Coordinates of C-alpha atoms and ligand atoms in Angstrom, one line a residue:
M7 CA -32.5 7.2 -35.9
T8 CA -29.4 5.7 -37.7
L9 CA -26.8 7.8 -38.7
D10 CA -25.2 7.6 -42.3
L11 CA -21.3 7.1 -41.7
A12 CA -20.5 5.7 -45.0
D13 CA -18.2 8.6 -45.9
L14 CA -16.0 8.2 -43.2
P15 CA -12.3 6.7 -43.5
V16 CA -11.2 3.7 -41.4
I17 CA -8.2 2.7 -39.6
D18 CA -7.9 -0.7 -38.5
G19 CA -5.9 -0.4 -35.4
H20 CA -5.5 -3.9 -34.6
C21 CA -5.6 -6.9 -36.9
H22 CA -3.6 -9.7 -38.2
P23 CA -1.9 -10.7 -41.5
P24 CA -4.0 -13.1 -44.2
L25 CA -2.8 -16.4 -44.4
G26 CA 0.4 -17.5 -46.1
E27 CA 0.6 -19.4 -49.3
A28 CA 1.8 -22.5 -47.2
T29 CA -1.6 -22.5 -45.2
P30 CA -4.3 -23.5 -47.9
L31 CA -7.7 -23.5 -46.7
T32 CA -10.3 -26.2 -47.5
P33 CA -14.0 -26.2 -46.7
E34 CA -13.2 -28.3 -43.9
T35 CA -10.8 -25.8 -42.1
F36 CA -12.7 -22.7 -43.3
P37 CA -14.9 -22.6 -40.0
D38 CA -11.9 -22.4 -37.8
L39 CA -11.4 -18.7 -38.7
F40 CA -14.4 -17.8 -37.1
T41 CA -14.1 -19.1 -33.7
E42 CA -11.5 -18.7 -31.1
A43 CA -11.9 -22.6 -30.1
R44 CA -8.9 -24.9 -30.9
P45 CA -8.8 -25.9 -34.8
G46 CA -11.8 -28.4 -35.3
A47 CA -12.8 -28.5 -32.0
L48 CA -16.0 -26.9 -32.5
T49 CA -16.5 -27.7 -36.3
P50 CA -20.1 -29.2 -36.3
Q51 CA -21.3 -26.9 -33.8
L52 CA -20.3 -23.8 -35.8
A53 CA -23.0 -24.6 -38.0
T54 CA -25.3 -22.7 -35.6
S55 CA -22.7 -19.8 -34.5
L56 CA -24.3 -16.5 -35.5
Y57 CA -20.9 -14.9 -35.8
Y58 CA -19.9 -17.8 -38.6
R59 CA -23.2 -17.7 -40.3
R60 CA -23.0 -13.9 -40.7
A61 CA -19.5 -14.2 -42.0
L62 CA -20.5 -16.6 -44.4
R63 CA -23.4 -14.1 -45.6
D64 CA -21.1 -11.3 -45.6
L65 CA -18.4 -13.1 -47.7
G66 CA -20.9 -14.9 -50.1
G67 CA -22.4 -11.3 -50.7
L68 CA -19.0 -9.6 -51.2
L69 CA -18.0 -12.3 -53.8
G70 CA -21.3 -12.9 -55.2
V71 CA -21.7 -16.3 -54.5
P72 CA -23.7 -18.5 -52.1
P73 CA -22.9 -18.3 -48.5
E74 CA -21.2 -21.7 -48.4
P75 CA -17.4 -22.2 -47.7
A76 CA -16.7 -24.3 -51.1
A77 CA -18.3 -21.6 -52.9
I78 CA -16.5 -18.8 -51.3
L79 CA -13.2 -20.4 -51.4
A80 CA -13.8 -21.4 -55.2
A81 CA -14.7 -17.6 -55.9
R82 CA -11.6 -16.3 -54.1
A83 CA -9.6 -18.2 -56.5
T84 CA -11.0 -16.5 -59.4
P85 CA -9.3 -13.2 -61.1
D86 CA -12.6 -11.4 -60.4
A87 CA -12.0 -11.6 -56.6
S88 CA -9.0 -9.3 -56.7
R89 CA -11.2 -6.8 -58.4
R90 CA -14.0 -7.3 -55.9
L91 CA -11.4 -7.0 -53.0
A92 CA -9.9 -3.8 -54.3
E93 CA -13.6 -2.5 -54.9
A94 CA -14.4 -3.3 -51.0
F95 CA -11.3 -1.4 -49.7
G96 CA -12.4 1.5 -51.6
R97 CA -16.0 1.5 -50.6
E98 CA -15.0 1.0 -46.8
R99 CA -12.5 3.8 -47.4
L100 CA -10.0 1.8 -45.5
E101 CA -6.9 3.7 -45.2
A102 CA -4.5 1.8 -43.1
L103 CA -4.0 -1.5 -40.9
L104 CA -2.0 -1.9 -38.0
V105 CA -0.9 -5.3 -38.0
D106 CA 0.4 -7.8 -35.3
T107 CA 2.5 -9.9 -37.5
A108 CA 3.4 -12.1 -34.7
Y109 CA 0.2 -14.5 -35.3
P110 CA -0.7 -16.6 -37.0
P111 CA 2.9 -18.6 -37.8
G112 CA 3.2 -18.7 -41.6
A113 CA 1.3 -15.7 -42.4
M114 CA 1.6 -13.5 -45.4
P115 CA 4.6 -11.3 -45.1
L116 CA 4.1 -7.5 -44.5
E117 CA 5.7 -6.8 -48.0
R118 CA 3.4 -9.1 -49.7
M119 CA 0.6 -7.5 -47.7
R120 CA 1.9 -4.1 -48.9
A121 CA 1.9 -5.1 -52.7
L122 CA -1.6 -6.7 -52.6
L123 CA -3.5 -4.0 -50.4
P124 CA -4.6 -0.7 -51.4
C125 CA -4.0 0.8 -47.9
R126 CA -1.3 1.5 -45.5
V127 CA 0.3 -1.5 -43.9
L128 CA 2.1 -0.8 -40.6
E129 CA 3.6 -3.1 -38.1
V130 CA 2.7 -3.5 -34.5
F131 CA 5.8 -5.2 -32.3
R132 CA 4.8 -8.3 -30.1
L133 CA 7.2 -8.0 -27.2
E134 CA 6.9 -11.8 -25.9
T135 CA 7.7 -13.1 -29.3
F136 CA 10.9 -11.1 -29.6
A137 CA 12.0 -12.0 -26.1
E138 CA 11.3 -15.7 -27.0
D139 CA 13.7 -15.2 -30.2
L140 CA 16.2 -13.7 -28.0
L141 CA 16.2 -16.5 -25.3
A142 CA 17.7 -19.0 -28.0
R143 CA 20.9 -17.1 -27.8
A144 CA 21.2 -18.3 -24.3
L145 CA 23.0 -14.7 -23.3
P146 CA 23.9 -13.9 -19.7
F147 CA 21.0 -12.4 -18.1
K148 CA 22.2 -8.7 -18.2
D149 CA 23.1 -9.1 -21.8
F150 CA 19.8 -10.7 -22.6
M151 CA 17.9 -7.6 -20.9
E152 CA 20.3 -5.1 -22.7
A153 CA 19.4 -7.1 -26.0
F154 CA 15.8 -7.0 -25.4
A155 CA 16.0 -3.0 -24.6
D156 CA 17.9 -2.4 -27.8
G157 CA 15.2 -4.4 -29.9
V158 CA 12.3 -2.7 -28.2
Q159 CA 14.0 0.9 -28.7
A160 CA 14.4 0.0 -32.2
A161 CA 10.8 -1.1 -32.7
T162 CA 9.6 2.3 -31.2
R163 CA 11.4 3.7 -34.3
E164 CA 10.4 1.3 -37.1
C165 CA 6.9 0.0 -35.8
I166 CA 3.6 1.9 -35.0
A167 CA 3.1 0.5 -31.5
L168 CA 4.5 -2.1 -29.3
K169 CA 2.2 -5.0 -27.9
S170 CA 2.4 -7.3 -25.1
I171 CA 0.2 -10.6 -24.8
I172 CA 1.1 -11.0 -21.1
A173 CA -2.3 -11.6 -20.4
Y174 CA -2.1 -14.9 -22.4
R175 CA 1.1 -16.3 -20.5
S176 CA 1.0 -15.2 -16.7
G177 CA -1.7 -12.7 -16.4
L178 CA -2.2 -8.8 -16.2
G179 CA -1.5 -8.8 -12.4
V180 CA 2.4 -8.1 -13.1
K181 CA 4.4 -7.7 -10.0
L182 CA 6.7 -4.4 -10.9
G183 CA 10.4 -4.2 -9.5
D184 CA 11.3 -7.7 -9.0
R185 CA 14.6 -8.3 -10.9
K186 CA 15.3 -11.1 -8.9
A187 CA 12.4 -13.2 -9.9
A188 CA 13.2 -12.6 -13.4
E189 CA 16.9 -13.6 -13.1
A190 CA 16.0 -16.8 -11.3
D191 CA 13.4 -17.7 -14.1
Y192 CA 15.8 -16.9 -16.5
A193 CA 18.5 -19.4 -15.1
R194 CA 16.1 -21.7 -14.9
L195 CA 14.8 -21.5 -18.5
L196 CA 18.2 -21.8 -19.8
A197 CA 19.0 -24.7 -17.5
G198 CA 16.1 -26.6 -18.7
D199 CA 14.3 -28.1 -21.6
P200 CA 14.7 -25.6 -24.5
S201 CA 11.0 -26.2 -25.6
A202 CA 9.9 -24.1 -22.5
R203 CA 11.9 -21.3 -24.2
R204 CA 9.8 -21.2 -27.3
R205 CA 6.5 -20.2 -25.3
L206 CA 7.6 -17.9 -22.5
T207 CA 5.1 -18.4 -19.4
A208 CA 7.7 -17.6 -16.6
K209 CA 6.0 -14.8 -14.6
G210 CA 8.9 -13.4 -13.0
L211 CA 10.8 -13.1 -16.4
L212 CA 7.6 -11.8 -18.3
D213 CA 6.6 -9.1 -15.5
H214 CA 10.3 -7.6 -15.8
L215 CA 10.4 -7.6 -19.5
L216 CA 6.9 -5.8 -19.5
E217 CA 8.2 -3.1 -17.1
A218 CA 11.2 -2.6 -19.2
A219 CA 8.9 -2.0 -22.2
L220 CA 6.9 0.2 -20.5
E221 CA 9.7 2.1 -19.3
L222 CA 10.7 2.6 -23.1
A223 CA 7.1 3.4 -24.0
A224 CA 7.2 6.1 -21.6
E225 CA 10.6 7.5 -23.0
T226 CA 9.7 7.2 -26.6
G227 CA 5.9 7.9 -26.5
R228 CA 5.3 4.7 -28.4
A229 CA 1.8 3.4 -27.5
L230 CA 1.4 0.1 -26.1
Q231 CA -1.6 -2.4 -26.9
L232 CA -2.0 -5.1 -24.5
H233 CA -4.3 -8.0 -24.9
T234 CA -7.4 -7.9 -22.4
G235 CA -10.3 -9.8 -22.2
L236 CA -11.5 -12.7 -24.7
G237 CA -9.1 -15.1 -26.4
D238 CA -8.5 -18.8 -27.3
P239 CA -8.4 -21.4 -24.6
D240 CA -4.8 -20.9 -23.9
L241 CA -5.6 -17.9 -22.2
D242 CA -7.1 -17.8 -18.5
L243 CA -9.7 -15.3 -18.7
L244 CA -9.7 -14.4 -15.0
Q245 CA -6.2 -13.0 -15.6
A246 CA -7.1 -11.0 -18.4
N247 CA -9.0 -8.4 -16.3
P248 CA -8.0 -5.0 -17.0
L249 CA -8.5 -4.0 -13.4
L250 CA -5.5 -6.2 -12.9
L251 CA -3.4 -3.2 -14.4
K252 CA -3.8 -0.9 -11.4
P253 CA -0.1 -1.1 -9.9
I254 CA 1.3 -0.2 -13.5
L255 CA -1.6 2.4 -14.0
D256 CA -0.7 4.0 -10.5
D257 CA 3.0 3.6 -10.9
P258 CA 4.4 7.6 -11.7
R259 CA 7.1 6.4 -14.0
F260 CA 4.4 5.1 -16.5
A261 CA 2.1 8.3 -15.9
G262 CA 2.7 9.3 -19.7
V263 CA 2.5 5.9 -21.3
R264 CA -0.5 5.1 -23.6
L265 CA -2.2 1.8 -23.2
V266 CA -4.6 0.5 -25.7
L267 CA -6.7 -2.4 -24.0
L268 CA -7.5 -4.7 -26.7
H269 CA -10.7 -6.4 -27.7
A270 CA -12.8 -4.2 -25.4
A271 CA -11.4 -6.1 -22.6
Y272 CA -14.6 -8.2 -23.3
P273 CA -16.4 -9.5 -21.1
Y274 CA -14.8 -6.6 -18.8
T275 CA -15.7 -4.0 -21.3
R276 CA -17.2 -1.8 -18.4
E277 CA -14.1 -2.2 -16.5
A278 CA -12.0 -0.9 -19.6
G279 CA -14.5 1.7 -20.0
Y280 CA -13.9 2.8 -16.4
L281 CA -10.3 2.7 -16.5
A282 CA -10.4 4.9 -19.6
A283 CA -12.9 7.2 -17.8
V284 CA -10.2 7.7 -15.0
Y285 CA -6.7 7.2 -16.2
P286 CA -5.6 9.5 -19.0
G287 CA -3.3 7.0 -20.7
V288 CA -5.9 4.2 -21.1
Y289 CA -7.6 3.7 -24.5
V290 CA -10.0 1.1 -25.5
D291 CA -9.6 -0.8 -28.8
L292 CA -13.0 -2.4 -30.1
S293 CA -11.5 -5.3 -31.9
L294 CA -12.5 -8.9 -31.8
A295 CA -15.4 -8.3 -29.4
L296 CA -17.3 -6.1 -32.1
P297 CA -16.9 -8.6 -35.0
I298 CA -17.7 -11.7 -32.9
L299 CA -21.0 -10.1 -31.1
G300 CA -22.0 -7.8 -34.3
P301 CA -25.2 -6.1 -33.5
A302 CA -25.3 -7.7 -29.9
F303 CA -22.2 -5.3 -29.2
V304 CA -24.4 -2.2 -29.6
P305 CA -25.9 -2.0 -26.2
L306 CA -22.1 -2.2 -24.8
L307 CA -20.9 0.2 -27.2
R308 CA -23.5 2.8 -26.0
E309 CA -22.1 2.1 -22.4
L310 CA -18.6 2.5 -23.4
L311 CA -19.7 5.9 -25.6
A312 CA -21.4 7.2 -22.4
L313 CA -18.8 6.0 -19.9
A314 CA -15.4 7.2 -21.6
P315 CA -14.5 10.1 -23.6
T316 CA -15.1 9.0 -27.0
G317 CA -11.7 10.5 -28.3
K318 CA -10.2 7.3 -26.3
L319 CA -12.1 4.5 -28.2
L320 CA -10.2 2.9 -31.2
Y321 CA -11.8 0.9 -33.9
G322 CA -9.7 -2.5 -34.5
S323 CA -11.1 -5.9 -36.0
D324 CA -8.5 -8.4 -35.0
L325 CA -9.5 -10.0 -38.1
G326 CA -7.0 -11.3 -40.6
A327 CA -6.8 -14.9 -42.6
L328 CA -8.6 -13.1 -45.9
P329 CA -8.0 -9.7 -46.8
E330 CA -11.7 -9.5 -47.4
L331 CA -12.4 -9.5 -43.5
Y332 CA -10.8 -6.2 -43.1
C333 CA -13.5 -4.7 -45.2
L334 CA -16.4 -6.7 -43.6
G335 CA -15.1 -5.9 -40.1
A336 CA -15.2 -2.1 -41.3
A337 CA -18.4 -2.4 -42.7
R338 CA -20.2 -3.9 -39.5
A339 CA -18.4 -1.8 -37.0
R340 CA -19.8 1.3 -39.1
Q341 CA -23.2 -0.1 -38.7
A342 CA -22.8 -0.8 -35.0
L343 CA -21.5 2.6 -34.4
A344 CA -24.2 4.3 -36.3
E345 CA -26.6 2.3 -34.2
A346 CA -25.4 3.2 -31.0
L347 CA -24.7 7.0 -31.7
G348 CA -27.7 7.3 -33.4
G349 CA -29.7 5.9 -30.6
L350 CA -27.6 8.4 -28.1
V351 CA -28.7 11.0 -30.4
K352 CA -32.5 10.0 -30.1
D353 CA -32.3 9.9 -26.5
G354 CA -30.8 13.4 -26.3
A355 CA -27.1 12.3 -25.1
L356 CA -25.5 14.4 -28.0
G357 CA -26.2 16.3 -31.2
E358 CA -26.1 14.6 -34.6
G359 CA -23.1 16.5 -35.6
E360 CA -21.2 15.7 -32.3
A361 CA -22.3 12.1 -32.9
R362 CA -20.6 12.2 -36.4
E363 CA -17.4 13.7 -35.0
A364 CA -17.1 10.9 -32.4
A365 CA -17.8 8.5 -35.0
A366 CA -15.0 9.9 -37.2
G367 CA -12.7 9.7 -34.1
I368 CA -13.3 6.0 -33.5
L369 CA -13.0 5.0 -36.9
A370 CA -10.0 6.8 -37.6
E371 CA -8.9 9.8 -36.2
N372 CA -8.2 8.9 -32.9
A373 CA -5.7 6.2 -34.0
T374 CA -4.1 8.8 -36.2
R375 CA -3.6 10.9 -33.1
L376 CA -2.6 8.3 -30.6
Y377 CA 0.0 6.6 -32.9
G378 CA 0.9 9.8 -34.6
L379 CA 0.0 8.5 -38.0
V380 CA 0.7 11.1 -40.5
V381 CA -2.3 11.6 -42.7
A382 CA -2.6 10.9 -46.1
G383 CA -2.1 14.1 -48.5
G384 CA -0.9 15.8 -45.2
Ligands
ZN410 ZN1 -4.8 -9.6 -32.0

């Protein structure tokens, strides 16, 4: 059986801003929006990528044009496009976007997103980008750490969640309690080539900064989103396995911290589900893996639903670039959830009412609870 989940509201718990005006798309650069490969690296090969082809069909369908980049881009430039976009937001009942503003560079600012989109737009604060900005000030180490803590503290008040991409830089195998290594890294960075400060990869320093942020997350109750699993080729996927987080998960100082494992940690999705099943603070976000794999994510989603409490799974898309994609991501997620939950109902794993309740949680209510979002009208 397939459940009808069309009436359930959606919160996109992890996404990125649309492209800014300085980044015009052409039919040649358009396919790059639908791959984690380096820009242009896979262009001819993407013609046979299921994700890309599905995206073309979905976008063409939404805009009423053939599934071709040139036709899609031309349709987006007409006044009719904004009407279609507003309709799609309404149809998908998209209520809020939690936006990691640190990627891509030069993206649409939040204020513009708020003016353009008929939903709430909330900011996710990326720790490493903030630390990189601070490095430019070349403060003494102690002052640097204080300024970092002050900035993160302010973000816990102004932003909806914190986020770390340490998996991308030095890996999730964080070594706790090594201030000396951090200080040594910091001294080396300040003495060395300034370009090394713009993309921080020094493990000692990154580990120490994450530890400081975890302390603040514990103190303030702000959830921390962590990149886990797949990403672009900057990533060493072996270092993005959430099982590496064990020292953090077992540290009593961080017992109260809510960690959201992004991208279902794919291909470590079972590992993520396991952690959510045994650690109270671990939650699993479905972004990136779900849109990329599409219907092929259903068997994994079914496993996650069976393994972890469904109240700990959260919808997210990781989409950005074109605002239409938020809607298409939500529609596809609804479909995948309906299929996975419908199958579990058919097999007697849960009742239809329970399945709908689980879906309502995953699509929006779990995020509302986890992030302390105020419900519209409430
Ligand atoms: Zn992301």
